[in-house]
Amino acid sequence: IGNWYYLVATWDLASNKMYLYINGVLDKSTSFKNVKVTSTFAGPATPAVPVVVGSQFFDGTQLLNNYYGLNGKINGVLIENRVWSASEIKAFYDAHKAKTANW
């Protein structure tokens, strides 16, 4: 509480790995060993279910089991169809971290 964090998760379809960055630095990575995922990105898509930011398991009318609420502020969300490099993530963090100094 009282701290601002810059979180980035990237998922590389080619390697089937997800990476988590905190404040511009790689914190964890994991691979999806028993999951075969295939996808193509042709442009903006309309998901079959909404992306809910700040909580989990919302069906559009009610909170479901295992709700994880957020006690904080979300300054922005960006979803892209490409994997950002570690240097891009760090540069973006460095360029914007001062904007939260008065939160």
mmCIF file of C-alpha atoms in Angstrom, residues 6-102:
data_model
loop_
_atom_site.group_PDB
_atom_site.id
_atom_site.type_symbol
_atom_site.label_atom_id
_atom_site.label_comp_id
_atom_site.label_asym_id
_atom_site.label_seq_id
_atom_site.Cartn_x
_atom_site.Cartn_y
_atom_site.Cartn_z
ATOM 1 C CA TYR A 6 4.677 -0.870 -13.219
ATOM 2 C CA LEU A 7 3.694 -4.420 -14.186
ATOM 3 C CA VAL A 8 4.160 -5.949 -17.617
ATOM 4 C CA ALA A 9 3.368 -9.483 -18.676
ATOM 5 C CA THR A 10 4.413 -10.699 -22.100
ATOM 6 C CA TRP A 11 3.542 -13.963 -23.736
ATOM 7 C CA ASP A 12 5.717 -15.236 -26.534
ATOM 8 C CA LEU A 13 3.647 -17.627 -28.632
ATOM 9 C CA ALA A 14 6.729 -18.958 -30.444
ATOM 10 C CA SER A 15 8.398 -20.153 -27.239
ATOM 11 C CA ASN A 16 5.115 -20.654 -25.326
ATOM 12 C CA LYS A 17 6.572 -18.614 -22.435
ATOM 13 C CA MET A 18 5.158 -15.857 -20.280
ATOM 14 C CA TYR A 19 7.364 -13.230 -18.651
ATOM 15 C CA LEU A 20 6.508 -10.893 -15.761
ATOM 16 C CA TYR A 21 8.338 -7.592 -15.356
ATOM 17 C CA ILE A 22 8.069 -5.392 -12.252
ATOM 18 C CA ASN A 23 9.257 -1.799 -12.563
ATOM 19 C CA GLY A 24 11.009 -2.571 -15.839
ATOM 20 C CA VAL A 25 12.963 -5.596 -14.572
ATOM 21 C CA LEU A 26 12.244 -9.250 -15.367
ATOM 22 C CA ASP A 27 10.923 -10.904 -12.206
ATOM 23 C CA LYS A 28 9.637 -14.329 -13.282
ATOM 24 C CA SER A 29 9.037 -16.437 -16.353
ATOM 25 C CA THR A 30 7.202 -19.664 -16.969
ATOM 26 C CA SER A 31 6.450 -21.943 -19.867
ATOM 27 C CA PHE A 32 3.207 -23.681 -20.636
ATOM 28 C CA LYS A 33 4.605 -27.210 -20.889
ATOM 29 C CA ASN A 34 1.453 -29.241 -21.402
ATOM 30 C CA VAL A 35 -0.579 -26.661 -23.264
ATOM 31 C CA LYS A 36 -0.530 -26.424 -27.022
ATOM 32 C CA VAL A 37 -1.523 -22.916 -28.061
ATOM 33 C CA THR A 38 -1.887 -21.716 -31.596
ATOM 34 C CA SER A 39 -3.033 -18.311 -32.655
ATOM 35 C CA THR A 40 -2.778 -15.749 -35.393
ATOM 36 C CA PHE A 41 -3.264 -12.021 -35.093
ATOM 37 C CA ALA A 42 -4.882 -10.368 -38.074
ATOM 38 C CA GLY A 43 -5.806 -7.152 -36.299
ATOM 39 C CA PRO A 44 -8.098 -5.970 -33.546
ATOM 40 C CA ALA A 45 -10.318 -8.712 -32.214
ATOM 41 C CA THR A 46 -13.492 -8.832 -30.202
ATOM 42 C CA PRO A 47 -12.950 -11.330 -27.412
ATOM 43 C CA ALA A 48 -15.652 -13.855 -26.597
ATOM 44 C CA VAL A 49 -15.438 -12.756 -22.953
ATOM 45 C CA PRO A 50 -14.527 -9.320 -21.595
ATOM 46 C CA VAL A 51 -11.111 -8.510 -20.217
ATOM 47 C CA VAL A 52 -11.676 -7.469 -16.610
ATOM 48 C CA VAL A 53 -8.886 -5.364 -15.129
ATOM 49 C CA GLY A 54 -8.577 -5.196 -11.365
ATOM 50 C CA SER A 55 -10.492 -8.342 -10.501
ATOM 51 C CA GLN A 56 -10.987 -11.884 -11.690
ATOM 52 C CA PHE A 57 -13.887 -14.157 -12.498
ATOM 53 C CA PHE A 58 -16.608 -11.658 -13.349
ATOM 54 C CA ASP A 59 -19.304 -13.084 -15.623
ATOM 55 C CA GLY A 60 -20.843 -9.724 -16.526
ATOM 56 C CA THR A 61 -23.501 -9.834 -13.819
ATOM 57 C CA GLN A 62 -21.833 -11.098 -10.660
ATOM 58 C CA LEU A 63 -18.549 -11.824 -8.995
ATOM 59 C CA LEU A 64 -17.782 -15.520 -9.023
ATOM 60 C CA ASN A 65 -15.714 -17.696 -6.676
ATOM 61 C CA ASN A 66 -12.079 -16.727 -6.117
ATOM 62 C CA TYR A 67 -12.580 -12.987 -6.622
ATOM 63 C CA TYR A 68 -9.356 -11.060 -6.087
ATOM 64 C CA GLY A 69 -10.236 -7.405 -5.634
ATOM 65 C CA LEU A 70 -7.861 -4.539 -6.199
ATOM 66 C CA ASN A 71 -7.281 -1.917 -3.556
ATOM 67 C CA GLY A 72 -5.522 0.676 -5.678
ATOM 68 C CA LYS A 73 -5.483 2.630 -8.903
ATOM 69 C CA ILE A 74 -4.896 1.408 -12.418
ATOM 70 C CA ASN A 75 -3.302 4.103 -14.536
ATOM 71 C CA GLY A 76 -3.544 2.352 -17.874
ATOM 72 C CA VAL A 77 -3.750 -0.921 -19.716
ATOM 73 C CA LEU A 78 -2.138 -1.765 -23.038
ATOM 74 C CA ILE A 79 -2.757 -4.991 -24.936
ATOM 75 C CA GLU A 80 -0.667 -5.514 -28.061
ATOM 76 C CA ASN A 81 -0.251 -8.254 -30.604
ATOM 77 C CA ARG A 82 3.541 -8.395 -30.336
ATOM 78 C CA VAL A 83 6.025 -9.188 -27.596
ATOM 79 C CA TRP A 84 7.892 -6.198 -26.220
ATOM 80 C CA SER A 85 11.608 -6.700 -25.677
ATOM 81 C CA ALA A 86 13.110 -6.287 -22.227
ATOM 82 C CA SER A 87 14.814 -3.064 -23.346
ATOM 83 C CA GLU A 88 11.501 -1.621 -24.628
ATOM 84 C CA ILE A 89 9.798 -2.419 -21.322
ATOM 85 C CA LYS A 90 12.617 -0.815 -19.317
ATOM 86 C CA ALA A 91 12.680 2.281 -21.547
ATOM 87 C CA PHE A 92 8.905 2.741 -21.230
ATOM 88 C CA TYR A 93 9.129 2.409 -17.439
ATOM 89 C CA ASP A 94 12.013 4.895 -17.220
ATOM 90 C CA ALA A 95 10.151 7.403 -19.412
ATOM 91 C CA HIS A 96 6.928 7.292 -17.357
ATOM 92 C CA LYS A 97 7.792 6.452 -13.729
ATOM 93 C CA ALA A 98 8.011 10.102 -12.652
ATOM 94 C CA LYS A 99 4.384 10.689 -13.652
ATOM 95 C CA THR A 100 3.205 8.889 -10.506
ATOM 96 C CA ALA A 101 5.322 10.855 -8.006
ATOM 97 C CA ASN A 102 2.290 12.636 -6.504
#
